[in-house]
Coordinates of N, CA, C and O and ligand atoms in Angstrom, one line a residue:
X1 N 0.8 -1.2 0.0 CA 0.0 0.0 0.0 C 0.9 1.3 0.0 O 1.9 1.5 0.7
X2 N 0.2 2.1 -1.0 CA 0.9 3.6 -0.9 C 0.5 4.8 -0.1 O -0.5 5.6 -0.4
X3 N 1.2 4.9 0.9 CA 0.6 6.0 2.3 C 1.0 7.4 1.3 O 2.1 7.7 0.8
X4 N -0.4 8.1 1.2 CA -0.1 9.9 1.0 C -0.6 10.3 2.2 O -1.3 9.6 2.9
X5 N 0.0 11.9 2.7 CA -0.5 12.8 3.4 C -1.5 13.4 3.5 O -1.1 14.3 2.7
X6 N -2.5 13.7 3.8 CA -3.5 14.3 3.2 C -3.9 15.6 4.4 O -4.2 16.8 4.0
X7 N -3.7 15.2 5.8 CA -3.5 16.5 6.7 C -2.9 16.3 7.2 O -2.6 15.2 7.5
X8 N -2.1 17.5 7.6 CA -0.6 17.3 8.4 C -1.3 17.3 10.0 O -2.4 17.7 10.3
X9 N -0.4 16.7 10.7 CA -0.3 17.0 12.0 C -0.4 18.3 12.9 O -0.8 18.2 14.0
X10 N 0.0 19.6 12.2 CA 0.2 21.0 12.4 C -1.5 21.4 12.1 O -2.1 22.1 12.9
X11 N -2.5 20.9 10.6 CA -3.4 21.3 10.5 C -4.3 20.8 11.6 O -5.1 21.4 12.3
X12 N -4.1 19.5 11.8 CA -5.2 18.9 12.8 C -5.0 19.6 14.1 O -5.8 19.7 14.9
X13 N -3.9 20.0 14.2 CA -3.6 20.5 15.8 C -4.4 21.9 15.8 O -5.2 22.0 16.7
X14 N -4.3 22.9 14.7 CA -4.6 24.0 14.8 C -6.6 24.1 14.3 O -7.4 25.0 14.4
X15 N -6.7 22.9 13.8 CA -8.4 22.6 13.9 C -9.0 22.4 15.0 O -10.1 22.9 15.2
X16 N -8.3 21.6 15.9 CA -8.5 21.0 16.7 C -8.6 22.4 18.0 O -9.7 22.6 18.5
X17 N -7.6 23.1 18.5 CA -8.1 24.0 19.0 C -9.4 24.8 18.6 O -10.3 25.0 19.5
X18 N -9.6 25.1 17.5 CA -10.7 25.9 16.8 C -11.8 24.9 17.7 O -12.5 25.4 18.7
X19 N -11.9 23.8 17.4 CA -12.9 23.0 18.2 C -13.2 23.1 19.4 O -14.3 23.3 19.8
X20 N -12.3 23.1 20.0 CA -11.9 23.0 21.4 C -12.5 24.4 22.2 O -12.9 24.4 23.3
X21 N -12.4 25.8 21.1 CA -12.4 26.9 21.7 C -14.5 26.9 21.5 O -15.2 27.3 22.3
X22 N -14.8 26.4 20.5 CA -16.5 26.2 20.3 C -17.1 25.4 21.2 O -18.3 25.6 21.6
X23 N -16.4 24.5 21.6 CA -17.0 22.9 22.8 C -17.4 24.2 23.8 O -18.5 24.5 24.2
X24 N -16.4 24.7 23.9 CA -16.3 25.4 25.7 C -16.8 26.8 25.3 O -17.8 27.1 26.1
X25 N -16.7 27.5 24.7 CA -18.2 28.4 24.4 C -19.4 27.8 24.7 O -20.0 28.2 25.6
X26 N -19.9 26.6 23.8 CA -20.9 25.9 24.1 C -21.9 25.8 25.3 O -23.1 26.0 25.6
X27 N -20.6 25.1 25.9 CA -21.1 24.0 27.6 C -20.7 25.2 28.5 O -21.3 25.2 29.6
X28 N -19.8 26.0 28.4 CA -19.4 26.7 29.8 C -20.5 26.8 30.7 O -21.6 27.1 30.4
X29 N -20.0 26.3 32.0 CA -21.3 26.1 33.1 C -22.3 25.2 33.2 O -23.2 25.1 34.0
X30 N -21.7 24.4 32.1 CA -23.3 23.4 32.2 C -22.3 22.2 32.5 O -21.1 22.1 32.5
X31 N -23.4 21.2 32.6 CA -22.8 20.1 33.2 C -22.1 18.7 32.1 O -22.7 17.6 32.1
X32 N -21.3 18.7 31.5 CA -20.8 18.3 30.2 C -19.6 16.5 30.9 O -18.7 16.3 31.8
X33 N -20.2 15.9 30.0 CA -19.3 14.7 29.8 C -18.8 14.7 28.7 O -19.4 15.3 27.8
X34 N -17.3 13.9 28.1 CA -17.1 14.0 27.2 C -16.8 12.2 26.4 O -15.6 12.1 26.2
X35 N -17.3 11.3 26.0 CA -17.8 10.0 25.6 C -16.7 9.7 24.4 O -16.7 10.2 23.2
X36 N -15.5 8.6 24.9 CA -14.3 9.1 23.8 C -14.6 7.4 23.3 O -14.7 6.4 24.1
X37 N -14.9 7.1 21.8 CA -15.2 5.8 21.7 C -13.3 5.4 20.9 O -12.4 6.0 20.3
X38 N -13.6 3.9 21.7 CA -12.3 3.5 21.2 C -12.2 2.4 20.4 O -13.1 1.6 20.5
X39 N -11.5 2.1 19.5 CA -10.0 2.8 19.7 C -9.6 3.7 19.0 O -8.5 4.2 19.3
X40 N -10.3 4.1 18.1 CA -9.9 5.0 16.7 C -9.6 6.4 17.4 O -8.6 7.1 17.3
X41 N -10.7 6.8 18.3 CA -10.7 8.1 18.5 C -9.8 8.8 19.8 O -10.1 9.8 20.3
X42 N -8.8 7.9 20.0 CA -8.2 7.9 21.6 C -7.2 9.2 21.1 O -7.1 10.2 21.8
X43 N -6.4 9.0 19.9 CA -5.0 10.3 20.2 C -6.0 11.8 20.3 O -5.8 12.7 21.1
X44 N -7.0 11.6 19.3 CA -8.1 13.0 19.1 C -8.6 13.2 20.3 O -8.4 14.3 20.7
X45 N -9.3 12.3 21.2 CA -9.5 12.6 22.3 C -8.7 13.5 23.8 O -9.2 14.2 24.7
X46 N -7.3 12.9 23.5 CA -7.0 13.3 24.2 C -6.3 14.5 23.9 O -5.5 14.8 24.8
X47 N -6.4 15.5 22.6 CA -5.8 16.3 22.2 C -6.8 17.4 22.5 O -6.4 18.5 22.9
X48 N -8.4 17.0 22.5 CA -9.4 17.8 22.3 C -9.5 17.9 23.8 O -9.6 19.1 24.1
X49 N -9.4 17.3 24.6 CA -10.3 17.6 25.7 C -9.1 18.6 26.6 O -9.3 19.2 27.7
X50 N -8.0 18.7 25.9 CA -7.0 19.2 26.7 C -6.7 21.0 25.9 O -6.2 22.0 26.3
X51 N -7.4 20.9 24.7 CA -8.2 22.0 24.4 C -9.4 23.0 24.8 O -9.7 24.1 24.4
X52 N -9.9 22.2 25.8 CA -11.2 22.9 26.8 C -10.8 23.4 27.8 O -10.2 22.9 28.7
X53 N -11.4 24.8 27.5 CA -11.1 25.7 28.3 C -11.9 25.4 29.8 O -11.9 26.1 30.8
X54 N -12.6 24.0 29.8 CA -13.7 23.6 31.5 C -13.4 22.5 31.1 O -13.1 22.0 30.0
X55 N -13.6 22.1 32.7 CA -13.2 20.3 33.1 C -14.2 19.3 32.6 O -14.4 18.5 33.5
X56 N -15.0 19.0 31.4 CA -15.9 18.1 32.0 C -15.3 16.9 32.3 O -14.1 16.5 32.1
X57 N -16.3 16.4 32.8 CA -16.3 14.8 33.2 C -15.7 13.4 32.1 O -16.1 13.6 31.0
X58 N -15.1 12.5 32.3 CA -14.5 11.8 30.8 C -15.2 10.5 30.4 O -16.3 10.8 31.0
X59 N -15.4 9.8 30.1 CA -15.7 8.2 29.9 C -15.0 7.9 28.3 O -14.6 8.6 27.3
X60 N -15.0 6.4 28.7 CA -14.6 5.9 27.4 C -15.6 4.2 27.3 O -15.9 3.5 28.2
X61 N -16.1 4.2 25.6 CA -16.7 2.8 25.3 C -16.3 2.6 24.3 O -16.2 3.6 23.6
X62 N -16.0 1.4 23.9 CA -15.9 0.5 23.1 C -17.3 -0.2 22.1 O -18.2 -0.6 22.7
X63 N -17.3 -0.3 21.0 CA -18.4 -1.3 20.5 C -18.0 -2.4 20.1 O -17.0 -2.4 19.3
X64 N -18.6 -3.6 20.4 CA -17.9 -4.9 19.8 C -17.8 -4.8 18.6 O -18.5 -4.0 18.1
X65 N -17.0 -5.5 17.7 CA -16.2 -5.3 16.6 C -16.3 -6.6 15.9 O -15.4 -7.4 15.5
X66 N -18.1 -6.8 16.0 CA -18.3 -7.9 15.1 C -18.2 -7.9 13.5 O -18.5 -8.9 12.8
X67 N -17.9 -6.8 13.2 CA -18.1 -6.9 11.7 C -20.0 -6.1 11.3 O -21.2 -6.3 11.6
X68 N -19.3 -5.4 10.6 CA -20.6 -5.0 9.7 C -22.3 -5.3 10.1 O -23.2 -4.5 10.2
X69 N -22.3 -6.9 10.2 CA -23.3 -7.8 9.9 C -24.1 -7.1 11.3 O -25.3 -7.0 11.2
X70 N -23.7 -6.7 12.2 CA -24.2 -7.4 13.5 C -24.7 -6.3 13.6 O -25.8 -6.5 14.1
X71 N -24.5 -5.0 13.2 CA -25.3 -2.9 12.8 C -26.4 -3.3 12.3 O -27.5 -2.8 12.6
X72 N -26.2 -4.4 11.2 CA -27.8 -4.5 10.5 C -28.6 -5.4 11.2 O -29.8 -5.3 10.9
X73 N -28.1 -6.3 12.2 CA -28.8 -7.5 12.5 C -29.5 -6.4 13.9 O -30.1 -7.0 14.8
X74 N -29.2 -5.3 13.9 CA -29.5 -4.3 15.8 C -29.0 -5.4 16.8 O -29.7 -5.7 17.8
X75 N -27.8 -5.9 16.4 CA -27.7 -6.9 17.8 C -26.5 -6.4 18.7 O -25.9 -7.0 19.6
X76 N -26.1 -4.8 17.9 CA -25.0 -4.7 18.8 C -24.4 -4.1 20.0 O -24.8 -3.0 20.3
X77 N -23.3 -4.6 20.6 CA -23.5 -4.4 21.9 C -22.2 -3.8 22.0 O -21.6 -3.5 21.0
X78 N -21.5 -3.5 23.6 CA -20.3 -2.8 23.7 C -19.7 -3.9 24.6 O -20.3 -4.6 25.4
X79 N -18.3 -3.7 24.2 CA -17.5 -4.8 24.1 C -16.8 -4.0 26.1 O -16.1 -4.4 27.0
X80 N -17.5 -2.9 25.9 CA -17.1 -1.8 27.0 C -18.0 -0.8 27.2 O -17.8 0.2 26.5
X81 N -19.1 -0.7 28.4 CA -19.9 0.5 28.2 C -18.9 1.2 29.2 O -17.9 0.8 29.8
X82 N -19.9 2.6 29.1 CA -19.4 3.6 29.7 C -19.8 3.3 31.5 O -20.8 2.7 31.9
X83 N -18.8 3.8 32.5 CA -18.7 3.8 34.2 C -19.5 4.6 34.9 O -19.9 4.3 36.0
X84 N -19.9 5.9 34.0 CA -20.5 7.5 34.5 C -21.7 7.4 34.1 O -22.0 7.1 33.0
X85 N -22.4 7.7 35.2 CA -24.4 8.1 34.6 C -23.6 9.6 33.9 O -22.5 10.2 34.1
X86 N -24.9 9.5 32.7 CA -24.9 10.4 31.7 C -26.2 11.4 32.2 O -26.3 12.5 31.8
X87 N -26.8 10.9 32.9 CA -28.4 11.3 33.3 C -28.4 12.8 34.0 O -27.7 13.0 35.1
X88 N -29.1 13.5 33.4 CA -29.2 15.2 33.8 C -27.7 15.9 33.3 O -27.1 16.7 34.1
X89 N -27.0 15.3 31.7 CA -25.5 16.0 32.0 C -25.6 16.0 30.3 O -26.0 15.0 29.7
X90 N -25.3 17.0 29.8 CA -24.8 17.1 28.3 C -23.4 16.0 28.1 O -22.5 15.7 28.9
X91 N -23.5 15.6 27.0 CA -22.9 14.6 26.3 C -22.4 14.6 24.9 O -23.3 14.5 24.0
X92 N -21.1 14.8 24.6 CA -20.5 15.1 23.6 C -19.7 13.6 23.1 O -18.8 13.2 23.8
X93 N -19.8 13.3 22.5 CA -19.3 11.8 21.6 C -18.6 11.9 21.0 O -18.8 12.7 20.0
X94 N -17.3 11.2 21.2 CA -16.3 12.2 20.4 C -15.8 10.7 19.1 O -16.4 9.7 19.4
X95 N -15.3 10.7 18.5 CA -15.2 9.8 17.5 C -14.5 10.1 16.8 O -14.8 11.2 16.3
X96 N -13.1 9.2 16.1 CA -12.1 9.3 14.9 C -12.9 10.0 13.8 O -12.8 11.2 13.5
X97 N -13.6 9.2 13.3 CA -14.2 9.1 12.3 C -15.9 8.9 11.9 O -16.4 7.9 12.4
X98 N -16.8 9.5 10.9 CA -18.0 8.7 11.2 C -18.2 8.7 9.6 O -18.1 9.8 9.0
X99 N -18.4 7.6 9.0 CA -18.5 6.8 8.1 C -19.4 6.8 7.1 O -19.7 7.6 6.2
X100 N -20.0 5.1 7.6 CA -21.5 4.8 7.1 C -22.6 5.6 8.3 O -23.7 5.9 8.0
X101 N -22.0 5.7 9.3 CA -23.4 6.3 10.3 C -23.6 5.7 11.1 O -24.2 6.2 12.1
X102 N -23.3 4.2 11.2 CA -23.8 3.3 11.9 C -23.5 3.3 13.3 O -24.4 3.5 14.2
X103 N -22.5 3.0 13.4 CA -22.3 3.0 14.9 C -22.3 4.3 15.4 O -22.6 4.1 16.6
X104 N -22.3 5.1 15.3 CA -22.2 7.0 15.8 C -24.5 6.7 15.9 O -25.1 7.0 16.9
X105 N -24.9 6.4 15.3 CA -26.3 6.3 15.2 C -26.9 5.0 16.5 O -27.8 5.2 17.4
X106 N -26.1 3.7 16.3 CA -26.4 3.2 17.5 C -25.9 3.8 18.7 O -26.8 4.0 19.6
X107 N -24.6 4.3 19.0 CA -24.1 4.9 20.2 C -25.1 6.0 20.7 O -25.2 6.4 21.8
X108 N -25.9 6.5 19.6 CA -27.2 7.9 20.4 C -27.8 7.8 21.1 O -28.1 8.4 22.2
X109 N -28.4 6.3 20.1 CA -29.9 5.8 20.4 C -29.5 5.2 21.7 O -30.2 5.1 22.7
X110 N -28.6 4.9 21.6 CA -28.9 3.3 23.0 C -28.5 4.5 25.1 O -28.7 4.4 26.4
X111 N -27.9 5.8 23.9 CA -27.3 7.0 24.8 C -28.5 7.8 25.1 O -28.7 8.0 26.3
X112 N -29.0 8.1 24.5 CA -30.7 8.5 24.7 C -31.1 8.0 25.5 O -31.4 8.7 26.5
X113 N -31.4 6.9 25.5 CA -32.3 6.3 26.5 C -31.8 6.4 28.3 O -32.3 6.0 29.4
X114 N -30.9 7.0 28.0 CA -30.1 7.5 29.6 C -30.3 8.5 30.4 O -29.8 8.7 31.5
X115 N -31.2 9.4 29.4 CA -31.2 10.1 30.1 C -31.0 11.8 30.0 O -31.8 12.7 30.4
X116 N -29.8 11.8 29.3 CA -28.9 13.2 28.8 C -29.7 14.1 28.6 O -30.5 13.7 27.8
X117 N -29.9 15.4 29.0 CA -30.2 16.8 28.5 C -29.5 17.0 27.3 O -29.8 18.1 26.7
X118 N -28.6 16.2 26.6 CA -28.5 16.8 25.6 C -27.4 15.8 24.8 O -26.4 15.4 25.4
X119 N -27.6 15.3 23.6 CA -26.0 15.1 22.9 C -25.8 15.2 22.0 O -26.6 15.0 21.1
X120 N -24.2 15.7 21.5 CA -23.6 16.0 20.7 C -22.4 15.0 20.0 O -21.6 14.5 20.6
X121 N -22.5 15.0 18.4 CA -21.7 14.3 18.0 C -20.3 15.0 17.5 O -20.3 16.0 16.7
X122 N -19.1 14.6 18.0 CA -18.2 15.5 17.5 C -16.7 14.0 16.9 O -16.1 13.2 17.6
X123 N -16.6 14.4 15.1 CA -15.7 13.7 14.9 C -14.6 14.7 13.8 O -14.9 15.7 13.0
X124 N -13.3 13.9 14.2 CA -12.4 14.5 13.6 C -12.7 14.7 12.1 O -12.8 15.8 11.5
X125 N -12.8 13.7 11.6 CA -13.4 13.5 10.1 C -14.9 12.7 9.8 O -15.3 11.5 9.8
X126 N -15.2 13.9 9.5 CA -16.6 13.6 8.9 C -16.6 13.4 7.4 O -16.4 14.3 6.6
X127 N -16.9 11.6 7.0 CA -16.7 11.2 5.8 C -18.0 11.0 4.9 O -18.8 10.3 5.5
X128 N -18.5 11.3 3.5 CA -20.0 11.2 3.2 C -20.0 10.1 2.3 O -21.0 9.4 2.1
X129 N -19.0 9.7 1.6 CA -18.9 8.2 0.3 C -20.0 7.7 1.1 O -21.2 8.0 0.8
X130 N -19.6 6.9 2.2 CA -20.3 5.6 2.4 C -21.5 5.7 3.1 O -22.2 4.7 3.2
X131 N -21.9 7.1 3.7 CA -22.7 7.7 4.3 C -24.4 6.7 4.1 O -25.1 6.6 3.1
X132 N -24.8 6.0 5.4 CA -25.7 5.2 4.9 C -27.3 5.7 5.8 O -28.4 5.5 5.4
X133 N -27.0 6.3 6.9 CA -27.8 6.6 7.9 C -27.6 8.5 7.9 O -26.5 9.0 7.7
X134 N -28.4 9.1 8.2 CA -28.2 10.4 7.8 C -28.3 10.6 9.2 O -29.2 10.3 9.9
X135 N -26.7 11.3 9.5 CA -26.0 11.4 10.5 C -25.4 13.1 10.7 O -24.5 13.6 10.1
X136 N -26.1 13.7 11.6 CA -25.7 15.0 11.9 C -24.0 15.1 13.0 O -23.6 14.9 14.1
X137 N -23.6 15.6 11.7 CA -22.5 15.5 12.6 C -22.0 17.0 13.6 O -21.5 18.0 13.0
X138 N -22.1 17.1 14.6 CA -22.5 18.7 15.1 C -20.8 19.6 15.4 O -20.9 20.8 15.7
X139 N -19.6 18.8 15.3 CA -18.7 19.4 15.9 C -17.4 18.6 14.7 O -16.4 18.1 15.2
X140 N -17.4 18.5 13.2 CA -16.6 18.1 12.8 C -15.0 19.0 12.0 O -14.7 20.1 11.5
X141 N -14.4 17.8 12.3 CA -12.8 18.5 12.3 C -12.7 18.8 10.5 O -12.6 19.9 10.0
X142 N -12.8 17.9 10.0 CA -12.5 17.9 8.2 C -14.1 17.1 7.7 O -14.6 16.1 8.3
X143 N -14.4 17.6 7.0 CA -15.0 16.9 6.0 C -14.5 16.0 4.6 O -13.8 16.5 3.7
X144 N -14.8 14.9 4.6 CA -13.9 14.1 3.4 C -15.0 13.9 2.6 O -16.1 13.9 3.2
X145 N -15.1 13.5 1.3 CA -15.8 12.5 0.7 C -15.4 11.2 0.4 O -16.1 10.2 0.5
X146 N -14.4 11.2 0.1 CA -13.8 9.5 -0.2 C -12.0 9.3 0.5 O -11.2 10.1 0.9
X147 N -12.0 8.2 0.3 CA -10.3 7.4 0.5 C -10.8 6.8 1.1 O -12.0 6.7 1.3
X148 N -9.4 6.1 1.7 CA -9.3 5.0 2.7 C -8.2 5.6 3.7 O -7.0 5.7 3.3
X149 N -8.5 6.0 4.6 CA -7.5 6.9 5.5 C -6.9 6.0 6.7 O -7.2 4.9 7.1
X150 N -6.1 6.6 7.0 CA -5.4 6.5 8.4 C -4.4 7.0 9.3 O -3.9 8.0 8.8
X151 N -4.0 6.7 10.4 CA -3.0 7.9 11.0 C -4.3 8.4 12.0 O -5.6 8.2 12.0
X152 N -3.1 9.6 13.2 CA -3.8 9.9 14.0 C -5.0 9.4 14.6 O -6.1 10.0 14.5
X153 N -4.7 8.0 15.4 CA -5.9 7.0 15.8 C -6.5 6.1 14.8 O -7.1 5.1 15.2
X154 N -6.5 6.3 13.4 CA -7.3 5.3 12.3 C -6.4 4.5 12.0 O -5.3 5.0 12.2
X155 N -6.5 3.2 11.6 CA -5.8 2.1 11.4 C -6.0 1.2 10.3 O -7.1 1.1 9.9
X156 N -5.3 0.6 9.9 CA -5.2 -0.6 8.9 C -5.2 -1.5 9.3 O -4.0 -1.5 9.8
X157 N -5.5 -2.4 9.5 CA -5.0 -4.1 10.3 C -4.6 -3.7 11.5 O -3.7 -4.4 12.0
X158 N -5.0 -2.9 12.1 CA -4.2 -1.8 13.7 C -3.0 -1.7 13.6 O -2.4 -2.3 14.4
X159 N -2.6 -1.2 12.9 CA -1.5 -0.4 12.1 C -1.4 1.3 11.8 O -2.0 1.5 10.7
X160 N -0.9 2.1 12.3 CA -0.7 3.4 11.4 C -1.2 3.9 12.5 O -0.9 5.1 12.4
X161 N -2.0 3.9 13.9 CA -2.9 5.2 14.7 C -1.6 5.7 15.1 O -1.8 6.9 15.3
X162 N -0.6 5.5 15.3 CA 0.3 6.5 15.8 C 0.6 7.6 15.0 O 0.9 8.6 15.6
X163 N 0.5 7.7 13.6 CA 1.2 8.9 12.9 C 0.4 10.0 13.3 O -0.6 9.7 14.0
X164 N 0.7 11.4 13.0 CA 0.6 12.4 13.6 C -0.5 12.9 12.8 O -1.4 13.5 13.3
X165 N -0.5 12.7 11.3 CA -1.4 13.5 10.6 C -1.8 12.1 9.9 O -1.3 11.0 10.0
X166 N -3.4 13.0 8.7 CA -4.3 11.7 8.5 C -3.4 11.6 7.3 O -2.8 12.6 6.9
X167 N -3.3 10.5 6.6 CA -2.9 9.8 5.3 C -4.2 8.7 4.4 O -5.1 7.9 4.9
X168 N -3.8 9.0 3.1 CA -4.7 8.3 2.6 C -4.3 7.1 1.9 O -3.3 7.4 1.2
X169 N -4.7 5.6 1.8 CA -3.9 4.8 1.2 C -4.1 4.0 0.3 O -4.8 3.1 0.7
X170 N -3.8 3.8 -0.9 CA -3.6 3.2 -2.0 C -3.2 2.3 -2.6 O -2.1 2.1 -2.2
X171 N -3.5 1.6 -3.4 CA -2.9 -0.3 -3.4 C -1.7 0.3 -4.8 O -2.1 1.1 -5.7
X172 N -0.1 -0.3 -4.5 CA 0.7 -0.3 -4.7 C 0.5 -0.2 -6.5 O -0.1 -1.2 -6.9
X173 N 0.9 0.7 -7.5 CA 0.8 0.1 -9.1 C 1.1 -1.2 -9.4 O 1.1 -1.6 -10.5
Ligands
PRP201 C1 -14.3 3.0 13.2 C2 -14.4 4.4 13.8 C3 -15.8 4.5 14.1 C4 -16.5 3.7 13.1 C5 -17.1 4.6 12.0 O1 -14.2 2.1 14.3 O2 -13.6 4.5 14.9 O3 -16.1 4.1 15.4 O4 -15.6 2.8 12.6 O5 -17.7 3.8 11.0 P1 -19.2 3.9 10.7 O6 -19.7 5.3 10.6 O7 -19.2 3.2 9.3 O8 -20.0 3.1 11.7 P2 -13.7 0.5 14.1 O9 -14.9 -0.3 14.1 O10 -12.8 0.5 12.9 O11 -12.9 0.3 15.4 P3 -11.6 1.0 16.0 O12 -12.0 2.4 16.4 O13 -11.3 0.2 17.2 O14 -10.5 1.0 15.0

């Protein structure tokens, strides 16, 4: 595979504040969690929330990683829920990436039902190719339409989340 650059590490850093300075405009004063799903979205996470100008509260979940099938079959579950009631507290979902919709769409619904005064979806890259569930994305870093990306938390075979900036990758001539 052929790795290109597509955002540097310096853009994402300097978006990423931009974010950071609207989250906390936002919430200032109110009662805010911030919901970091893993694994994709852990370097972003922790870049963002150290961008907020207020403390909220942190959690992290996981969704099992059955493959595709199991989004369509509604059977799916977390391989890790969240430790913190969400109940009477704004809720911001932070995410590498959101896709087809699917899981950012189950992660709502099943988060709804908890309770929240409020939630928000916030992902680094918001991608529309595969876009299958019409998904508001309320806090996104880049908008893409297509590739196959990776870097800065996205992976290949769990490969590449360390690089600094996103890359796009391509099957060798
Ligand atoms: C990726 C990404 C999102 C999801 C987006 O996770 O982190 O959670 O896919 O895709 P969707 O919008 O099509 O549902 P993945 O399942 O690859 O797990 P990982 O974060 O552990 O790499």
């Amino acid at each position: 595979m052929k790795k290109k650059e597509i955002i540097s590490g310096e853009a994402i850093q300097k978006r990423i504040r931009e974010m950071g300075n609207e989250i906390s405009r936002d919430f200032q004063g109110k009662p805010l969690i911030t919901v970091c799903v893993l694994k994709g979205a852990f370097i972003f996470y922790a870049d963002l929330i150290r961008s907020l100008s207020m403390d909220p509260e942190m959690d992290f979940v996981r969704m099992s990683s059955y493959g595709q099938q199991t989004f369509s079959s509604g059977k799916v579950h977390f391989s890790k829920d969240m430790e913190l009631s969400i109940k009477d507290k704004h809720v911001i979902i932070v995410e590498d990436i959101v896709d087809t919709g699917k899981s950012i769409s189950y992660l709502s619904r099943v988060l709804e039902a908890r309770g929240p005064l409020s939630i928000k979806i916030c992902a680094l890259i918001d991608k529309h190719e595969r876009r299958e569930i019409p998904v508001k994305v309320d806090y996104a870093g880049f908008v893409l339409q297509k590739g196959f990306i990776v870097g800065y938390g996205l992976d290949y075979a769990e490969k590449y989340r360390n690089l600094s900036g996103i890359y796009e990758l391509t099957p060798e001539e």
